Amino acid sequence: TWSVKSSEYIGDQHKENIINIINRIDYVASNYKENSEISLINQNTNNFHFVSDDLFNILSIAKEVEIQSLGFYNILLGKISSNLGFSPTFGKELVHKKNSSFKLNEKNQSIEKLSSNWFDLSSIAKGYAVQEIHNYLVKEKLVNHLIDIGGEIIANGNNAGKSWKIGIQNPFSISDNASIIVDNKFKFLAIASSGEYRNYKISSDGQKVTHTINPVTLSSINNSILSVTVVSETSATFADAYATAFNAMGTSMALEIANNNKIATMIIYKPKNDIDIIFSDKWYDLFYE
C-alpha cells in the first residue's frame, strides 16, 4: 500500500505521475514479477549486465551500506528468501553459492555478479520509491507532504502549519499502536523500520522462520531485536537499507555501527524477559536536543 498526504492540493496529473514512479520502480526491483529488470538479471546465466539508471542507483547505495555494515547488509540472498517462501522461485531449482557479492562499473553503468545468486531488493526498493516521489513533489513545488509506502516514510515541511508527527509501531500490537512518536520539526525526515513481528512463517516443526536472513549463517535471523527504526535527514533509501542491516546483525553491533556513522537509530529488543528500547547518539541529537 502507499499514500501521499498533504495540506496542499495535489492534482490528478501529479497522482498519475506518482503512480507511474511506483510502477517504474516496481518493474525494476520486484521479485514477484518474472519480467522485472532484477528478475531477468537473476534468471540470466550471464554475470555481466548493463542496467537502468534506477537499478544502478539502488545497487550503488546497497553496496555502500554493505561495506559500512561489514557485510551484514547483503542483497544477494534472494535464493534463500525464495526457498523459504518469501518470494517466488519461478519454478527454478535454487542453490545458493557462498560468494554473495557484486561489482559496479560507473563508467559504463554495468554490474558484475560474482556468483549465480539472486538479488533481493525488498529491503531497499520501497525506500528508493519514497525518495523518488519526494524528489518529484519538491521539483513540482509541493514541499509539504507525508509519503508512506508499506511503512517506509518521508515527512517534509508542514501539515497545515503544524509539524508532521509519525508513530513508530509497537511490535507487540496487532493494531497500529505506537511505541514512540517522532516529530519532523518542519524538516525532511526519512523513517524506516525493520522487524519480524508481521512477516514470518511457522515451520512444520514449530520454528519461527523470518524474512530477514543472516548473511553469516544463511538462515533466518535469531537475535533479541524486535524492531529497528532508522531516521535519516537525507535519504529514505539509506534508512531502509540500514534498518534491515541493523536488524540482521543484533543490538550491540548495530548500536556501535550506528554511532560510528552518526545514524539515528532506535532498537526495541528483548534481552531476557523484559522489553527494552535503546537509542543511538544521533537519535538523541535529532529528537532530544
Short mmCIF file of C-alpha atoms in Angstrom, two decimals:
data_model
loop_
_atom_site.label_atom_id
_atom_site.label_comp_id
_atom_site.label_asym_id
_atom_site.label_seq_id
_atom_site.Cartn_x
_atom_site.Cartn_y
_atom_site.Cartn_z
CA THR A 1 0.00 0.00 0.00
CA TRP A 2 1.03 3.60 -0.48
CA SER A 3 -0.25 7.05 0.41
CA VAL A 4 0.72 10.69 -0.07
CA LYS A 5 -0.79 13.22 2.33
CA SER A 6 -0.59 16.99 2.07
CA SER A 7 -2.46 20.09 3.18
CA GLU A 8 -1.77 21.41 -0.33
CA TYR A 9 -3.85 20.38 -3.32
CA ILE A 10 -2.17 17.61 -5.31
CA GLY A 11 -3.85 17.47 -8.71
CA ASP A 12 -4.77 14.39 -10.71
CA GLN A 13 -1.77 14.82 -13.02
CA HIS A 14 0.54 14.55 -10.01
CA LYS A 15 -1.30 11.49 -8.73
CA GLU A 16 -0.85 9.87 -12.14
CA ASN A 17 2.85 10.72 -12.18
CA ILE A 18 3.29 9.30 -8.67
CA ILE A 19 1.65 6.05 -9.77
CA ASN A 20 3.99 5.99 -12.78
CA ILE A 21 7.01 6.37 -10.47
CA ILE A 22 5.83 3.46 -8.32
CA ASN A 23 5.16 1.27 -11.36
CA ARG A 24 8.53 2.17 -12.90
CA ILE A 25 10.44 1.12 -9.79
CA ASP A 26 8.27 -1.98 -9.36
CA TYR A 27 9.25 -3.13 -12.85
CA VAL A 28 12.90 -2.55 -11.93
CA ALA A 29 13.05 -4.10 -8.46
CA SER A 30 10.15 -6.53 -7.90
CA ASN A 31 10.96 -10.14 -7.00
CA TYR A 32 7.33 -11.03 -7.76
CA LYS A 33 7.31 -10.00 -11.44
CA GLU A 34 9.06 -12.52 -13.66
CA ASN A 35 9.76 -9.81 -16.24
CA SER A 36 11.07 -7.12 -13.87
CA GLU A 37 14.62 -5.95 -14.55
CA ILE A 38 16.03 -7.62 -11.43
CA SER A 39 14.16 -10.90 -12.08
CA LEU A 40 15.50 -11.05 -15.64
CA ILE A 41 19.04 -10.48 -14.32
CA ASN A 42 18.53 -13.15 -11.65
CA GLN A 43 17.43 -15.73 -14.20
CA ASN A 44 20.10 -14.86 -16.79
CA THR A 45 23.17 -17.09 -16.69
CA ASN A 46 25.45 -14.18 -17.63
CA ASN A 47 27.16 -12.43 -14.72
CA PHE A 48 27.74 -9.12 -16.56
CA HIS A 49 24.82 -6.75 -17.19
CA PHE A 50 24.19 -3.17 -18.28
CA VAL A 51 21.45 -1.77 -16.05
CA SER A 52 18.97 1.10 -15.88
CA ASP A 53 19.61 4.36 -14.01
CA ASP A 54 17.21 3.34 -11.24
CA LEU A 55 18.79 -0.07 -10.70
CA PHE A 56 22.31 1.33 -10.76
CA ASN A 57 21.34 3.94 -8.15
CA ILE A 58 19.75 1.28 -5.92
CA LEU A 59 22.74 -1.06 -6.21
CA SER A 60 25.21 1.77 -5.53
CA ILE A 61 23.50 2.61 -2.23
CA ALA A 62 23.21 -1.09 -1.37
CA LYS A 63 26.96 -1.54 -1.94
CA GLU A 64 27.77 1.42 0.32
CA VAL A 65 25.59 0.04 3.13
CA GLU A 66 27.06 -3.45 2.60
CA ILE A 67 30.55 -2.07 3.19
CA GLN A 68 29.62 0.07 6.20
CA SER A 69 27.66 -2.79 7.78
CA LEU A 70 30.63 -5.17 7.43
CA GLY A 71 28.63 -7.42 5.10
CA PHE A 72 25.53 -7.76 7.28
CA TYR A 73 23.57 -5.94 4.59
CA ASN A 74 23.54 -8.35 1.66
CA ILE A 75 21.09 -8.11 -1.26
CA LEU A 76 22.25 -11.35 -2.91
CA LEU A 77 20.32 -13.70 -0.64
CA GLY A 78 17.32 -13.93 -2.96
CA LYS A 79 17.54 -17.69 -3.49
CA ILE A 80 17.42 -18.31 0.25
CA SER A 81 14.45 -15.97 0.65
CA SER A 82 12.63 -17.68 -2.22
CA ASN A 83 13.32 -21.14 -0.84
CA LEU A 84 11.85 -20.01 2.49
CA GLY A 85 8.66 -18.94 0.70
CA PHE A 86 9.01 -15.15 0.92
CA SER A 87 9.18 -14.68 -2.87
CA PRO A 88 8.55 -16.91 -5.92
CA THR A 89 11.10 -19.39 -7.25
CA PHE A 90 9.61 -19.19 -10.78
CA GLY A 91 9.94 -22.97 -10.96
CA LYS A 92 13.75 -22.92 -10.66
CA GLU A 93 15.98 -25.15 -8.57
CA LEU A 94 17.64 -22.55 -6.35
CA VAL A 95 21.08 -23.39 -4.97
CA HIS A 96 22.77 -20.54 -3.11
CA LYS A 97 26.54 -20.14 -3.60
CA LYS A 98 28.82 -18.92 -0.81
CA ASN A 99 30.15 -15.89 -2.73
CA SER A 100 27.38 -13.29 -2.41
CA SER A 101 28.76 -10.06 -3.81
CA PHE A 102 28.80 -7.89 -6.91
CA LYS A 103 30.85 -5.16 -8.56
CA LEU A 104 29.70 -1.87 -10.07
CA ASN A 105 31.24 -0.04 -13.02
CA GLU A 106 30.13 3.59 -13.05
CA LYS A 107 31.78 4.38 -16.39
CA ASN A 108 29.51 2.12 -18.41
CA GLN A 109 26.72 1.70 -15.80
CA SER A 110 27.14 -2.05 -15.53
CA ILE A 111 27.23 -4.68 -12.81
CA GLU A 112 29.09 -7.94 -12.44
CA LYS A 113 27.70 -10.67 -10.21
CA LEU A 114 30.38 -12.83 -8.63
CA SER A 115 28.11 -15.87 -8.46
CA SER A 116 24.75 -17.13 -9.72
CA ASN A 117 22.99 -15.94 -6.56
CA TRP A 118 19.81 -13.89 -6.87
CA PHE A 119 19.33 -10.26 -5.95
CA ASP A 120 16.57 -9.44 -3.46
CA LEU A 121 15.82 -5.70 -3.30
CA SER A 122 12.86 -5.89 -0.91
CA SER A 123 14.93 -4.18 1.82
CA ILE A 124 15.69 -1.09 -0.25
CA ALA A 125 13.24 -0.64 -3.14
CA LYS A 126 10.42 0.88 -1.08
CA GLY A 127 12.78 3.42 0.43
CA TYR A 128 14.04 4.30 -3.04
CA ALA A 129 10.48 4.72 -4.33
CA VAL A 130 9.56 7.01 -1.41
CA GLN A 131 12.66 9.10 -2.14
CA GLU A 132 11.82 9.36 -5.84
CA ILE A 133 8.28 10.52 -5.08
CA HIS A 134 9.64 13.11 -2.65
CA ASN A 135 12.11 14.37 -5.26
CA TYR A 136 9.27 14.70 -7.78
CA LEU A 137 6.99 16.60 -5.37
CA VAL A 138 9.76 19.02 -4.38
CA LYS A 139 10.52 19.63 -8.06
CA GLU A 140 6.83 20.45 -8.54
CA LYS A 141 7.00 22.83 -5.53
CA LEU A 142 4.70 20.61 -3.44
CA VAL A 143 7.04 20.64 -0.48
CA ASN A 144 4.62 19.88 2.37
CA HIS A 145 3.91 16.15 2.32
CA LEU A 146 3.97 12.81 4.10
CA ILE A 147 4.75 9.82 1.87
CA ASP A 148 4.26 6.23 3.05
CA ILE A 149 4.97 3.07 1.07
CA GLY A 150 4.50 -0.02 3.21
CA GLY A 151 5.81 1.73 6.31
CA GLU A 152 8.78 3.48 4.70
CA ILE A 153 8.10 7.18 5.24
CA ILE A 154 9.24 10.65 4.30
CA ALA A 155 7.86 13.65 6.20
CA ASN A 156 8.69 17.04 4.72
CA GLY A 157 7.64 20.58 5.51
CA ASN A 158 4.43 21.05 7.44
CA ASN A 159 0.88 19.78 7.78
CA ALA A 160 -1.40 22.82 7.67
CA GLY A 161 1.14 24.84 9.62
CA LYS A 162 1.96 22.07 12.09
CA SER A 163 4.85 19.64 12.05
CA TRP A 164 4.31 16.04 10.97
CA LYS A 165 4.15 13.51 13.81
CA ILE A 166 4.83 9.85 12.99
CA GLY A 167 4.17 6.91 15.29
CA ILE A 168 6.68 4.02 15.41
CA GLN A 169 4.81 0.72 15.53
CA ASN A 170 4.70 -1.19 18.80
CA PRO A 171 5.87 -4.70 17.72
CA PHE A 172 3.54 -6.33 20.26
CA SER A 173 0.40 -4.63 18.97
CA ILE A 174 -1.63 -6.15 16.12
CA SER A 175 -3.25 -2.73 15.57
CA ASP A 176 -1.46 0.49 14.64
CA ASN A 177 -0.34 1.29 18.17
CA ALA A 178 2.75 3.49 18.52
CA SER A 179 5.70 2.78 20.82
CA ILE A 180 7.04 6.29 20.31
CA ILE A 181 6.14 9.34 18.24
CA VAL A 182 8.70 11.39 16.31
CA ASP A 183 8.31 14.98 15.12
CA ASN A 184 9.86 16.18 11.84
CA LYS A 185 10.17 19.78 13.17
CA PHE A 186 9.20 21.10 9.70
CA LYS A 187 12.29 19.48 8.11
CA PHE A 188 12.94 16.47 5.86
CA LEU A 189 12.91 13.19 7.75
CA ALA A 190 13.01 9.69 6.28
CA ILE A 191 11.87 6.92 8.62
CA ALA A 192 12.27 3.18 8.01
CA SER A 193 11.61 0.22 10.28
CA SER A 194 12.57 -3.44 10.10
CA GLY A 195 11.20 -6.23 12.26
CA GLU A 196 9.93 -9.79 12.24
CA TYR A 197 6.68 -9.17 14.11
CA ARG A 198 4.46 -9.34 10.99
CA ASN A 199 6.34 -11.01 8.14
CA TYR A 200 7.20 -14.51 9.32
CA LYS A 201 6.14 -18.15 8.95
CA ILE A 202 5.97 -21.15 11.29
CA SER A 203 7.81 -24.23 10.01
CA SER A 204 6.45 -27.78 10.17
CA ASP A 205 8.46 -28.39 13.35
CA GLY A 206 7.05 -25.27 15.01
CA GLN A 207 10.05 -22.97 14.48
CA LYS A 208 9.65 -19.30 13.58
CA VAL A 209 11.02 -18.55 10.09
CA THR A 210 11.66 -14.86 9.47
CA HIS A 211 12.06 -12.93 6.22
CA THR A 212 15.38 -11.33 7.25
CA ILE A 213 18.38 -13.56 6.56
CA ASN A 214 21.64 -13.54 8.49
CA PRO A 215 24.33 -13.47 5.75
CA VAL A 216 26.77 -15.34 8.00
CA THR A 217 24.55 -18.29 8.96
CA LEU A 218 22.45 -18.07 5.73
CA SER A 219 19.32 -18.72 7.79
CA SER A 220 16.57 -16.62 9.38
CA ILE A 221 17.88 -14.22 11.99
CA ASN A 222 17.74 -15.27 15.62
CA ASN A 223 18.54 -12.42 17.99
CA SER A 224 16.88 -10.31 20.69
CA ILE A 225 15.78 -7.48 18.35
CA LEU A 226 12.04 -6.95 17.93
CA SER A 227 12.25 -3.92 15.64
CA VAL A 228 14.76 -1.37 14.36
CA THR A 229 13.87 2.15 13.26
CA VAL A 230 16.33 4.32 11.35
CA VAL A 231 15.76 8.03 10.76
CA SER A 232 17.72 9.91 8.10
CA GLU A 233 17.88 13.64 7.38
CA THR A 234 18.90 12.96 3.77
CA SER A 235 17.73 9.65 2.27
CA ALA A 236 14.88 7.17 2.63
CA THR A 237 16.87 4.66 0.58
CA PHE A 238 19.73 4.59 3.07
CA ALA A 239 17.31 4.47 6.01
CA ASP A 240 15.50 1.46 4.52
CA ALA A 241 18.73 -0.47 3.91
CA TYR A 242 20.29 0.35 7.29
CA ALA A 243 17.16 -0.74 9.17
CA THR A 244 17.50 -4.21 7.65
CA ALA A 245 21.26 -4.33 8.23
CA PHE A 246 20.89 -3.44 11.92
CA ASN A 247 18.07 -5.94 12.33
CA ALA A 248 20.30 -8.69 10.90
CA MET A 249 23.40 -8.00 13.00
CA GLY A 250 21.97 -7.72 16.51
CA THR A 251 21.77 -4.99 19.15
CA SER A 252 25.36 -4.33 20.26
CA MET A 253 26.92 -4.34 16.80
CA ALA A 254 24.05 -2.28 15.37
CA LEU A 255 24.44 0.38 18.05
CA GLU A 256 28.21 0.54 17.52
CA ILE A 257 27.93 0.99 13.74
CA ALA A 258 25.07 3.48 14.12
CA ASN A 259 27.16 5.59 16.49
CA ASN A 260 30.31 5.34 14.37
CA ASN A 261 28.39 6.53 11.29
CA LYS A 262 26.12 9.04 13.08
CA ILE A 263 22.90 7.20 12.14
CA ALA A 264 19.78 7.94 14.19
CA THR A 265 18.56 4.51 15.34
CA MET A 266 16.02 3.14 17.80
CA ILE A 267 16.10 -0.55 18.70
CA ILE A 268 13.28 -2.31 20.55
CA TYR A 269 14.63 -5.57 21.90
CA LYS A 270 14.01 -8.31 24.43
CA PRO A 271 17.24 -9.08 26.31
CA LYS A 272 15.63 -11.72 28.56
CA ASN A 273 12.09 -11.46 29.85
CA ASP A 274 11.79 -7.68 29.74
CA ILE A 275 11.32 -5.31 26.81
CA ASP A 276 13.82 -2.51 26.39
CA ILE A 277 14.42 0.40 23.99
CA ILE A 278 17.87 1.71 23.17
CA PHE A 279 18.82 4.75 21.07
CA SER A 280 21.94 5.74 19.17
CA ASP A 281 23.68 9.04 19.95
CA LYS A 282 22.35 10.63 16.74
CA TRP A 283 18.75 9.84 17.78
CA TYR A 284 19.23 11.96 20.91
CA ASP A 285 20.75 14.73 18.78
CA LEU A 286 17.71 14.74 16.49
CA PHE A 287 14.88 14.49 18.98
CA TYR A 288 16.16 15.46 22.41
CA GLU A 289 18.37 18.47 21.77
#
